[in-house]
mmCIF file of C-alpha atoms in Angstrom:
data_model
loop_
_atom_site.group_PDB
_atom_site.id
_atom_site.type_symbol
_atom_site.label_atom_id
_atom_site.label_comp_id
_atom_site.label_asym_id
_atom_site.label_seq_id
_atom_site.Cartn_x
_atom_site.Cartn_y
_atom_site.Cartn_z
ATOM 1 C CA MET A 1 31.144 -49.730 -124.901
ATOM 2 C CA ALA A 2 34.295 -48.643 -126.735
ATOM 3 C CA GLY A 3 36.120 -51.779 -127.720
ATOM 4 C CA ILE A 4 37.842 -51.747 -131.106
ATOM 5 C CA THR A 5 37.385 -54.241 -133.939
ATOM 6 C CA VAL A 6 39.681 -54.150 -136.973
ATOM 7 C CA ALA A 7 38.876 -56.466 -139.880
ATOM 8 C CA LYS A 8 41.099 -57.146 -142.922
ATOM 9 C CA LEU A 9 42.662 -53.694 -142.616
ATOM 10 C CA THR A 10 45.060 -52.943 -145.461
ATOM 11 C CA LYS A 11 46.953 -49.743 -146.173
ATOM 12 C CA VAL A 12 48.894 -49.233 -149.394
ATOM 13 C CA PHE A 13 50.550 -45.850 -149.889
ATOM 14 C CA PRO A 14 50.658 -44.169 -153.322
ATOM 15 C CA ASN A 15 54.325 -45.162 -153.720
ATOM 16 C CA GLY A 16 53.287 -48.808 -153.508
ATOM 17 C CA VAL A 17 54.477 -49.446 -149.935
ATOM 18 C CA ARG A 18 52.100 -51.894 -148.239
ATOM 19 C CA ALA A 19 52.152 -50.699 -144.633
ATOM 20 C CA LEU A 20 49.329 -52.932 -143.358
ATOM 21 C CA GLN A 21 48.356 -56.341 -144.731
ATOM 22 C CA GLU A 22 44.860 -57.566 -143.839
ATOM 23 C CA VAL A 23 45.228 -56.880 -140.128
ATOM 24 C CA ASP A 24 42.566 -58.453 -137.894
ATOM 25 C CA LEU A 25 42.466 -57.217 -134.318
ATOM 26 C CA GLN A 26 40.041 -57.031 -131.403
ATOM 27 C CA ILE A 27 40.742 -54.769 -128.427
ATOM 28 C CA ALA A 28 38.456 -55.199 -125.434
ATOM 29 C CA ASP A 29 36.602 -52.259 -123.941
ATOM 30 C CA GLY A 30 38.633 -50.665 -121.149
ATOM 31 C CA SER A 31 41.870 -52.514 -121.909
ATOM 32 C CA PHE A 32 45.378 -51.091 -122.175
ATOM 33 C CA PHE A 33 46.641 -52.548 -125.456
ATOM 34 C CA ALA A 34 50.184 -52.111 -126.796
ATOM 35 C CA LEU A 35 51.284 -52.283 -130.431
ATOM 36 C CA LEU A 36 54.938 -53.313 -130.382
ATOM 37 C CA GLY A 37 57.433 -53.784 -133.158
ATOM 38 C CA PRO A 38 60.568 -52.443 -134.857
ATOM 39 C CA SER A 39 60.646 -49.274 -136.926
ATOM 40 C CA GLY A 40 58.720 -49.652 -140.167
ATOM 41 C CA CYS A 41 56.540 -52.551 -138.986
ATOM 42 C CA GLY A 42 53.260 -50.612 -139.464
ATOM 43 C CA LYS A 43 52.315 -49.905 -135.847
ATOM 44 C CA THR A 44 52.100 -46.120 -136.197
ATOM 45 C CA THR A 45 50.245 -46.450 -139.506
ATOM 46 C CA LEU A 46 47.714 -48.686 -137.748
ATOM 47 C CA LEU A 47 47.329 -46.148 -134.937
ATOM 48 C CA ARG A 48 46.892 -43.254 -137.367
ATOM 49 C CA THR A 49 44.322 -45.265 -139.283
ATOM 50 C CA LEU A 50 42.393 -45.874 -136.054
ATOM 51 C CA ALA A 51 42.526 -42.115 -135.442
ATOM 52 C CA GLY A 52 41.277 -41.284 -138.932
ATOM 53 C CA LEU A 53 44.511 -39.542 -139.939
ATOM 54 C CA GLU A 54 45.104 -42.209 -142.602
ATOM 55 C CA ALA A 55 42.413 -43.705 -144.807
ATOM 56 C CA PRO A 56 42.569 -47.495 -145.196
ATOM 57 C CA THR A 57 42.843 -48.998 -148.654
ATOM 58 C CA HIS A 58 40.630 -51.919 -147.612
ATOM 59 C CA GLY A 59 39.044 -53.213 -144.431
ATOM 60 C CA THR A 60 36.903 -51.814 -141.633
ATOM 61 C CA ILE A 61 37.306 -50.246 -138.191
ATOM 62 C CA SER A 62 34.611 -50.267 -135.514
ATOM 63 C CA ILE A 63 34.727 -48.454 -132.167
ATOM 64 C CA GLY A 64 32.039 -49.808 -129.904
ATOM 65 C CA ASP A 65 29.047 -50.513 -132.142
ATOM 66 C CA ARG A 66 29.929 -47.784 -134.689
ATOM 67 C CA ASP A 67 31.656 -48.363 -138.004
ATOM 68 C CA VAL A 68 34.116 -45.439 -138.087
ATOM 69 C CA THR A 69 36.091 -46.526 -141.154
ATOM 70 C CA ARG A 70 35.134 -43.451 -143.201
ATOM 71 C CA LEU A 71 34.441 -40.999 -140.378
ATOM 72 C CA PRO A 72 36.712 -37.953 -139.942
ATOM 73 C CA PRO A 73 38.926 -37.852 -136.824
ATOM 74 C CA GLY A 74 36.671 -35.426 -134.952
ATOM 75 C CA ALA A 75 33.679 -37.743 -135.244
ATOM 76 C CA ARG A 76 35.417 -40.829 -133.835
ATOM 77 C CA LYS A 77 35.564 -39.778 -130.145
ATOM 78 C CA VAL A 78 39.264 -40.599 -129.932
ATOM 79 C CA ALA A 79 42.125 -38.558 -128.483
ATOM 80 C CA MET A 80 45.700 -38.966 -129.679
ATOM 81 C CA VAL A 81 48.920 -38.107 -127.833
ATOM 82 C CA PHE A 82 51.817 -37.663 -130.234
ATOM 83 C CA GLN A 83 55.502 -38.408 -129.766
ATOM 84 C CA ASP A 84 56.405 -34.688 -129.811
ATOM 85 C CA TYR A 85 53.337 -33.695 -127.700
ATOM 86 C CA ALA A 86 52.270 -31.122 -130.371
ATOM 87 C CA LEU A 87 51.608 -28.327 -127.871
ATOM 88 C CA TYR A 88 50.853 -24.820 -129.105
ATOM 89 C CA PRO A 89 53.830 -22.655 -128.026
ATOM 90 C CA HIS A 90 51.832 -19.373 -127.974
ATOM 91 C CA MET A 91 49.151 -20.778 -125.636
ATOM 92 C CA ASP A 92 49.376 -21.297 -121.904
ATOM 93 C CA VAL A 93 48.787 -24.697 -120.324
ATOM 94 C CA ALA A 94 45.100 -24.034 -119.689
ATOM 95 C CA ASP A 95 44.418 -23.080 -123.300
ATOM 96 C CA ASN A 96 46.420 -26.029 -124.617
ATOM 97 C CA ILE A 97 44.324 -28.403 -122.516
ATOM 98 C CA ALA A 98 41.072 -26.687 -123.486
ATOM 99 C CA TYR A 99 41.755 -26.366 -127.214
ATOM 100 C CA PRO A 100 39.895 -29.555 -128.299
ATOM 101 C CA LEU A 101 36.888 -28.304 -126.299
ATOM 102 C CA LYS A 102 37.053 -24.998 -128.157
ATOM 103 C CA ILE A 103 36.945 -26.916 -131.443
ATOM 104 C CA GLN A 104 33.814 -28.648 -130.084
ATOM 105 C CA ARG A 105 32.354 -25.147 -129.492
ATOM 106 C CA MET A 106 32.188 -25.460 -125.710
ATOM 107 C CA GLY A 107 31.872 -22.055 -124.009
ATOM 108 C CA ARG A 108 34.984 -20.398 -122.611
ATOM 109 C CA GLY A 109 33.900 -20.642 -118.969
ATOM 110 C CA PRO A 110 33.035 -24.378 -119.004
ATOM 111 C CA ARG A 111 36.113 -25.342 -120.998
ATOM 112 C CA ARG A 112 38.448 -23.381 -118.689
ATOM 113 C CA GLN A 113 36.814 -25.082 -115.723
ATOM 114 C CA ARG A 114 37.279 -28.535 -117.239
ATOM 115 C CA ALA A 115 40.886 -27.688 -118.132
ATOM 116 C CA ALA A 116 41.534 -26.663 -114.526
ATOM 117 C CA GLU A 117 39.925 -29.849 -113.154
ATOM 118 C CA THR A 118 41.831 -32.074 -115.582
ATOM 119 C CA GLY A 119 45.107 -30.266 -114.977
ATOM 120 C CA ALA A 120 44.723 -30.660 -111.218
ATOM 121 C CA HIS A 121 44.034 -34.376 -111.662
ATOM 122 C CA LEU A 122 47.342 -34.676 -113.534
ATOM 123 C CA GLY A 123 49.380 -32.603 -111.092
ATOM 124 C CA LEU A 124 49.503 -29.427 -113.203
ATOM 125 C CA GLU A 125 47.945 -27.031 -110.714
ATOM 126 C CA GLY A 126 50.122 -23.941 -110.371
ATOM 127 C CA MET A 127 51.342 -24.292 -113.967
ATOM 128 C CA MET A 128 48.164 -23.409 -115.856
ATOM 129 C CA ASP A 129 49.380 -19.937 -116.902
ATOM 130 C CA ARG A 130 52.794 -21.129 -118.146
ATOM 131 C CA ARG A 131 53.792 -21.589 -121.775
ATOM 132 C CA PRO A 132 55.183 -24.953 -123.010
ATOM 133 C CA ALA A 133 58.718 -23.540 -123.236
ATOM 134 C CA GLN A 134 58.609 -22.931 -119.468
ATOM 135 C CA LEU A 135 57.899 -26.606 -118.729
ATOM 136 C CA SER A 136 60.116 -29.663 -118.400
ATOM 137 C CA GLY A 137 59.704 -32.591 -120.772
ATOM 138 C CA GLY A 138 57.728 -34.530 -118.179
ATOM 139 C CA GLN A 139 55.419 -31.582 -117.558
ATOM 140 C CA GLN A 140 54.835 -31.108 -121.291
ATOM 141 C CA GLN A 141 53.934 -34.773 -121.530
ATOM 142 C CA ARG A 142 51.345 -34.339 -118.778
ATOM 143 C CA VAL A 143 49.859 -31.332 -120.571
ATOM 144 C CA ALA A 144 49.469 -33.455 -123.720
ATOM 145 C CA LEU A 145 47.797 -36.165 -121.630
ATOM 146 C CA ALA A 146 45.522 -33.619 -119.941
ATOM 147 C CA ARG A 147 44.453 -32.287 -123.339
ATOM 148 C CA ALA A 148 43.514 -35.824 -124.364
ATOM 149 C CA VAL A 149 41.709 -36.565 -121.084
ATOM 150 C CA ALA A 150 39.740 -33.297 -121.093
ATOM 151 C CA SER A 151 37.857 -34.215 -124.265
ATOM 152 C CA HIS A 152 36.397 -37.330 -122.564
ATOM 153 C CA PRO A 153 37.202 -39.643 -125.489
ATOM 154 C CA HIS A 154 36.030 -43.217 -125.941
ATOM 155 C CA VAL A 155 39.583 -44.265 -126.891
ATOM 156 C CA PHE A 156 43.079 -42.967 -126.094
ATOM 157 C CA LEU A 157 45.711 -43.390 -128.815
ATOM 158 C CA PHE A 158 49.349 -42.984 -127.718
ATOM 159 C CA ASP A 159 52.134 -42.747 -130.312
ATOM 160 C CA GLU A 160 55.409 -43.381 -128.413
ATOM 161 C CA PRO A 161 54.577 -40.633 -125.882
ATOM 162 C CA LEU A 162 57.559 -41.335 -123.604
ATOM 163 C CA SER A 163 60.366 -41.509 -126.150
ATOM 164 C CA ASN A 164 61.471 -37.900 -125.549
ATOM 165 C CA LEU A 165 61.915 -38.410 -121.796
ATOM 166 C CA ASP A 166 65.082 -39.489 -120.029
ATOM 167 C CA ALA A 167 65.290 -42.942 -118.441
ATOM 168 C CA ARG A 168 64.144 -41.931 -114.963
ATOM 169 C CA LEU A 169 61.201 -39.878 -116.228
ATOM 170 C CA ARG A 170 60.154 -42.738 -118.508
ATOM 171 C CA MET A 171 59.947 -45.052 -115.514
ATOM 172 C CA GLU A 172 57.881 -42.513 -113.569
ATOM 173 C CA ALA A 173 55.662 -41.828 -116.576
ATOM 174 C CA ARG A 174 54.958 -45.533 -117.099
ATOM 175 C CA THR A 175 53.672 -45.804 -113.541
ATOM 176 C CA PHE A 176 51.677 -42.614 -114.006
ATOM 177 C CA LEU A 177 50.027 -43.918 -117.200
ATOM 178 C CA LYS A 178 49.047 -47.186 -115.529
ATOM 179 C CA ARG A 179 47.522 -45.305 -112.604
ATOM 180 C CA LEU A 180 45.686 -42.950 -114.967
ATOM 181 C CA HIS A 181 44.273 -45.882 -116.924
ATOM 182 C CA SER A 182 43.189 -47.583 -113.700
ATOM 183 C CA ASP A 183 41.324 -44.402 -112.713
ATOM 184 C CA LEU A 184 39.683 -43.714 -116.100
ATOM 185 C CA THR A 185 39.288 -47.279 -117.514
ATOM 186 C CA THR A 186 39.266 -45.801 -121.016
ATOM 187 C CA THR A 187 40.265 -48.109 -123.862
ATOM 188 C CA THR A 188 43.897 -47.294 -124.648
ATOM 189 C CA VAL A 189 46.047 -48.219 -127.643
ATOM 190 C CA TYR A 190 49.739 -47.587 -127.053
ATOM 191 C CA VAL A 191 52.392 -47.702 -129.794
ATOM 192 C CA THR A 192 56.009 -48.290 -128.835
ATOM 193 C CA HIS A 193 59.198 -49.905 -130.115
ATOM 194 C CA ASP A 194 60.387 -50.303 -126.504
ATOM 195 C CA GLN A 195 59.565 -53.830 -125.406
ATOM 196 C CA ALA A 196 60.209 -53.111 -121.725
ATOM 197 C CA GLU A 197 57.669 -50.307 -121.935
ATOM 198 C CA ALA A 198 55.062 -52.523 -123.612
ATOM 199 C CA LEU A 199 55.598 -55.369 -121.143
ATOM 200 C CA ALA A 200 55.283 -52.934 -118.232
ATOM 201 C CA VAL A 201 52.134 -51.016 -119.184
ATOM 202 C CA ALA A 202 49.958 -53.302 -121.307
ATOM 203 C CA ASP A 203 47.197 -55.723 -120.352
ATOM 204 C CA ARG A 204 47.496 -57.264 -123.813
ATOM 205 C CA MET A 205 49.795 -56.621 -126.727
ATOM 206 C CA ALA A 206 50.344 -57.325 -130.400
ATOM 207 C CA VAL A 207 53.813 -57.787 -131.894
ATOM 208 C CA MET A 208 53.964 -56.493 -135.468
ATOM 209 C CA ASP A 209 56.337 -57.222 -138.330
ATOM 210 C CA ARG A 210 56.170 -55.863 -141.888
ATOM 211 C CA GLY A 211 52.540 -54.830 -141.700
ATOM 212 C CA THR A 212 51.249 -58.005 -140.066
ATOM 213 C CA ILE A 213 50.575 -59.125 -136.509
ATOM 214 C CA ARG A 214 52.854 -61.992 -135.510
ATOM 215 C CA GLN A 215 51.438 -62.629 -132.029
ATOM 216 C CA ILE A 216 48.722 -61.333 -129.703
ATOM 217 C CA GLY A 217 48.612 -62.106 -125.988
ATOM 218 C CA SER A 218 49.260 -60.897 -122.487
ATOM 219 C CA PRO A 219 52.784 -59.648 -121.719
ATOM 220 C CA VAL A 220 53.430 -62.863 -119.754
ATOM 221 C CA GLU A 221 52.289 -65.044 -122.676
ATOM 222 C CA VAL A 222 54.306 -63.139 -125.273
ATOM 223 C CA PHE A 223 57.451 -63.084 -123.125
ATOM 224 C CA HIS A 224 57.402 -66.709 -122.021
ATOM 225 C CA ARG A 225 55.831 -68.343 -125.103
ATOM 226 C CA PRO A 226 56.855 -66.424 -128.236
ATOM 227 C CA ALA A 227 54.811 -67.955 -131.035
ATOM 228 C CA ASN A 228 57.570 -67.766 -133.638
ATOM 229 C CA LEU A 229 61.246 -66.971 -134.101
ATOM 230 C CA PHE A 230 60.579 -63.311 -134.934
ATOM 231 C CA VAL A 231 58.848 -62.681 -131.620
ATOM 232 C CA ALA A 232 61.399 -64.810 -129.767
ATOM 233 C CA SER A 233 64.274 -62.754 -131.169
ATOM 234 C CA PHE A 234 62.532 -59.425 -130.563
ATOM 235 C CA ILE A 235 61.144 -59.779 -127.039
ATOM 236 C CA GLY A 236 63.475 -59.576 -124.047
ATOM 237 C CA ASN A 237 66.028 -57.026 -122.841
ATOM 238 C CA THR A 238 68.575 -59.814 -123.194
ATOM 239 C CA PRO A 239 67.619 -61.606 -126.438
ATOM 240 C CA MET A 240 66.645 -65.247 -126.260
ATOM 241 C CA ASN A 241 69.369 -67.733 -127.183
ATOM 242 C CA LEU A 242 68.218 -69.306 -130.454
ATOM 243 C CA ILE A 243 70.367 -72.371 -130.997
ATOM 244 C CA ASP A 244 70.344 -74.345 -134.252
ATOM 245 C CA ALA A 245 70.043 -78.089 -133.658
ATOM 246 C CA HIS A 246 69.003 -81.384 -135.252
ATOM 247 C CA VAL A 247 66.860 -84.101 -133.731
ATOM 248 C CA VAL A 248 69.039 -87.202 -133.395
ATOM 249 C CA GLY A 249 68.001 -90.273 -131.406
ATOM 250 C CA GLY A 250 65.417 -88.366 -129.389
ATOM 251 C CA LEU A 251 67.957 -85.698 -128.431
ATOM 252 C CA LEU A 252 69.051 -82.353 -129.826
ATOM 253 C CA ARG A 253 72.422 -82.441 -131.554
ATOM 254 C CA ILE A 254 74.214 -79.087 -131.170
ATOM 255 C CA GLY A 255 77.698 -79.287 -132.672
ATOM 256 C CA ASP A 256 79.434 -82.098 -130.764
ATOM 257 C CA ASP A 257 77.038 -81.814 -127.808
ATOM 258 C CA THR A 258 73.627 -83.315 -127.194
ATOM 259 C CA VAL A 259 70.826 -81.724 -125.187
ATOM 260 C CA PRO A 260 67.529 -83.353 -124.151
ATOM 261 C CA LEU A 261 64.379 -82.207 -125.901
ATOM 262 C CA PRO A 262 62.208 -79.776 -123.921
ATOM 263 C CA PRO A 263 59.238 -81.491 -122.220
ATOM 264 C CA ASN A 264 56.230 -82.374 -124.386
ATOM 265 C CA THR A 265 58.009 -81.796 -127.713
ATOM 266 C CA ALA A 266 59.179 -85.295 -128.664
ATOM 267 C CA ASP A 267 55.953 -86.166 -130.495
ATOM 268 C CA ALA A 268 56.059 -82.924 -132.489
ATOM 269 C CA VAL A 269 59.438 -83.508 -134.180
ATOM 270 C CA ARG A 270 60.910 -86.189 -136.411
ATOM 271 C CA GLU A 271 64.341 -87.782 -136.621
ATOM 272 C CA GLY A 272 66.861 -85.583 -138.420
ATOM 273 C CA GLU A 273 64.604 -82.513 -138.422
ATOM 274 C CA PRO A 274 66.363 -79.136 -138.154
ATOM 275 C CA VAL A 275 65.002 -77.165 -135.229
ATOM 276 C CA VAL A 276 65.875 -74.140 -133.093
ATOM 277 C CA LEU A 277 66.133 -74.404 -129.321
ATOM 278 C CA GLY A 278 65.033 -71.227 -127.543
ATOM 279 C CA ALA A 279 66.381 -70.481 -124.072
ATOM 280 C CA ARG A 280 66.374 -67.102 -122.357
ATOM 281 C CA PRO A 281 69.717 -66.100 -120.778
ATOM 282 C CA GLU A 282 67.921 -65.866 -117.419
ATOM 283 C CA TYR A 283 66.926 -69.553 -117.670
ATOM 284 C CA VAL A 284 70.311 -71.151 -118.246
ATOM 285 C CA ALA A 285 73.144 -72.037 -115.866
ATOM 286 C CA LEU A 286 76.919 -72.171 -116.364
ATOM 287 C CA ARG A 287 78.903 -75.145 -115.050
ATOM 288 C CA PRO A 288 82.708 -75.314 -114.842
ATOM 289 C CA GLY A 289 83.312 -78.942 -115.854
ATOM 290 C CA PRO A 290 82.119 -81.204 -118.666
ATOM 291 C CA VAL A 291 78.361 -81.622 -118.111
ATOM 292 C CA ALA A 292 76.094 -84.131 -119.789
ATOM 293 C CA GLY A 293 73.413 -82.191 -121.645
ATOM 294 C CA GLY A 294 75.419 -78.960 -121.635
ATOM 295 C CA VAL A 295 76.810 -76.901 -124.527
ATOM 296 C CA ARG A 296 80.583 -76.372 -124.381
ATOM 297 C CA SER A 297 81.368 -72.630 -124.450
ATOM 298 C CA ARG A 298 84.071 -70.059 -123.739
ATOM 299 C CA VAL A 299 83.553 -66.808 -121.821
ATOM 300 C CA VAL A 300 84.395 -63.767 -123.973
ATOM 301 C CA ILE A 301 82.717 -60.782 -122.256
ATOM 302 C CA THR A 302 80.991 -60.057 -118.957
ATOM 303 C CA GLU A 303 78.672 -57.065 -118.493
ATOM 304 C CA HIS A 304 77.528 -55.773 -115.105
ATOM 305 C CA LEU A 305 73.732 -55.309 -114.988
ATOM 306 C CA GLY A 306 73.505 -54.206 -111.365
ATOM 307 C CA THR A 307 72.320 -57.203 -109.382
ATOM 308 C CA SER A 308 73.381 -59.684 -112.070
ATOM 309 C CA ILE A 309 76.041 -60.287 -114.723
ATOM 310 C CA LEU A 310 75.441 -60.857 -118.448
ATOM 311 C CA VAL A 311 77.969 -63.379 -119.749
ATOM 312 C CA ASP A 312 78.694 -63.496 -123.496
ATOM 313 C CA LEU A 313 79.918 -66.870 -124.739
ATOM 314 C CA GLU A 314 81.380 -68.415 -127.862
ATOM 315 C CA SER A 315 80.353 -71.956 -128.784
ATOM 316 C CA ALA A 316 80.070 -74.305 -131.727
ATOM 317 C CA ALA A 317 76.430 -73.212 -131.848
ATOM 318 C CA GLY A 318 77.462 -69.565 -132.232
ATOM 319 C CA PRO A 319 77.238 -66.693 -129.730
ATOM 320 C CA LEU A 320 75.298 -67.459 -126.538
ATOM 321 C CA GLN A 321 74.422 -65.460 -123.438
ATOM 322 C CA ALA A 322 73.708 -66.256 -119.801
ATOM 323 C CA VAL A 323 72.615 -64.125 -116.867
ATOM 324 C CA VAL A 324 74.189 -65.122 -113.554
ATOM 325 C CA ALA A 325 74.262 -63.696 -110.051
ATOM 326 C CA GLU A 326 76.743 -60.842 -109.596
ATOM 327 C CA ASP A 327 79.084 -62.995 -107.478
ATOM 328 C CA GLU A 328 79.027 -65.975 -109.903
ATOM 329 C CA ALA A 329 80.629 -64.504 -113.020
ATOM 330 C CA PRO A 330 83.153 -66.952 -114.531
ATOM 331 C CA PRO A 331 86.629 -65.646 -115.483
ATOM 332 C CA LEU A 332 87.148 -64.265 -118.967
ATOM 333 C CA GLY A 333 88.494 -66.918 -121.329
ATOM 334 C CA SER A 334 87.387 -69.789 -119.121
ATOM 335 C CA GLU A 335 85.649 -72.864 -120.478
ATOM 336 C CA VAL A 336 82.127 -73.509 -119.200
ATOM 337 C CA TRP A 337 79.135 -75.633 -120.111
ATOM 338 C CA LEU A 338 75.845 -73.861 -120.698
ATOM 339 C CA VAL A 339 72.958 -75.914 -119.320
ATOM 340 C CA VAL A 340 69.413 -75.046 -120.342
ATOM 341 C CA ALA A 341 66.517 -75.088 -117.868
ATOM 342 C CA LEU A 342 64.466 -77.437 -120.033
ATOM 343 C CA ALA A 343 61.159 -76.665 -118.329
ATOM 344 C CA ARG A 344 61.606 -73.077 -119.536
ATOM 345 C CA ALA A 345 62.959 -73.900 -122.998
ATOM 346 C CA LEU A 346 61.036 -73.700 -126.276
ATOM 347 C CA LEU A 347 61.436 -75.470 -129.593
ATOM 348 C CA TYR A 348 60.847 -73.957 -133.030
ATOM 349 C CA ALA A 349 60.666 -75.511 -136.479
ATOM 350 C CA LYS A 350 63.682 -74.287 -138.440
ATOM 351 C CA GLU A 351 61.794 -74.119 -141.740
ATOM 352 C CA SER A 352 58.613 -72.317 -140.658
ATOM 353 C CA GLY A 353 59.947 -70.541 -137.593
ATOM 354 C CA GLU A 354 56.823 -71.507 -135.656
ATOM 355 C CA LEU A 355 56.669 -72.840 -132.092
ATOM 356 C CA VAL A 356 56.264 -76.623 -131.964
ATOM 357 C CA GLY A 357 55.076 -79.008 -129.287
ATOM 358 C CA ALA A 358 53.565 -78.110 -125.951
ATOM 359 C CA ALA A 359 56.621 -76.896 -124.057
ATOM 360 C CA LEU A 360 55.581 -74.965 -120.984
ATOM 361 C CA GLY A 361 57.890 -71.982 -121.281
ATOM 362 C CA GLY A 362 56.113 -70.318 -118.351
ATOM 363 C CA PRO A 363 57.482 -68.001 -115.701
ATOM 364 C CA PRO A 364 59.432 -69.550 -112.845
ATOM 365 C CA THR A 365 58.025 -69.194 -109.360
ATOM 366 C CA GLN A 366 61.271 -67.587 -108.203
ATOM 367 C CA ARG A 367 64.603 -66.464 -109.664
ATOM 368 C CA THR A 368 66.436 -69.578 -108.461
ATOM 369 C CA THR A 369 64.254 -71.894 -110.532
ATOM 370 C CA ALA A 370 66.470 -71.552 -113.606
ATOM 371 C CA ALA A 371 69.598 -72.558 -111.752
ATOM 372 C CA SER A 372 67.933 -75.334 -109.814
ATOM 373 C CA THR A 373 66.216 -76.908 -112.823
ATOM 374 C CA ALA A 374 69.193 -76.527 -115.145
ATOM 375 C CA THR A 375 71.208 -79.346 -113.572
ATOM 376 C CA LEU A 376 70.318 -82.534 -115.403
ATOM 377 C CA PRO A 377 70.226 -86.070 -114.106
ATOM 378 C CA GLY A 378 73.762 -87.408 -114.208
ATOM 379 C CA ALA A 379 75.294 -83.958 -114.659
ATOM 380 C CA ALA A 380 78.459 -83.050 -112.857
ATOM 381 C CA SER A 381 77.864 -80.801 -109.875
#
């Protein structure tokens, strides 16, 4: 077993910067776990501490049934793939892959054989005698992965391994990593600031902020039910609309407009309470005429996303966004009413920033759900 347990892990650097603050985390054996967050949130420090490259100030780390908190990196049975791949330029591919085995004092013959087998598994056959400078970025990335795989670790640690690749190679590499994990079933911890990457590759994920974990869950849970305003504002290629409102007469007052409360939230709020309505741009609709329950807005920008259009709006509630079908973009400068798909909306307490009530916020069964559920009873068609 090679699950990971982190308890009360704290890291304070000599300059006084507190990079990790009593982090508690459990990663199941064989899972693909992503650490996601903005620059400076502590995710790489946490990864390096798991690897033994940083010593914790307080707290413990266990891998399987071993406490590895004070063990050196070589004794932890982990393999780390760095952002810059860290290949040795004077060695060929075979020697780069086999180098950790040399450190473990494996004989030259066996380690070359394992390097060849691992390289073939990762599509590097025919390149084993090349130097890193003779390889593309994607090939160098595979060499770094092969070096990690060849040592047969209990845990893989990835520190933004795809950030140096172009967009197309990143997409291919994501699929490759998922397939590799499916084949090896080795516990994997993957650090990234790219939310699309984390949502695509991970079984579970943790969103970090200023040295703490703000939410842990599956990609579906984190995307559709952000636990707080930080996660809600961070997750999503098109950021969630976060609309300031007040509870008035069982409705949400937004400027001069009123919007119904999301389902199952009425008992969790009080009259006059300031709240924030969360609605993803994909789960709203735009209507041309005055609509009961809609937010009056004006179209300021439209951006082509391929099969859809991102519409930027101005409103009394501030900037808003909506994603509509490519043939449904409203004219620039036109007045529209933004209508929220309430079954997909979330409500947050303004003061604490935490999710309130039991709003569903789950994924729709098909893309048309947002448009079909956005029209409210009594709304203009």
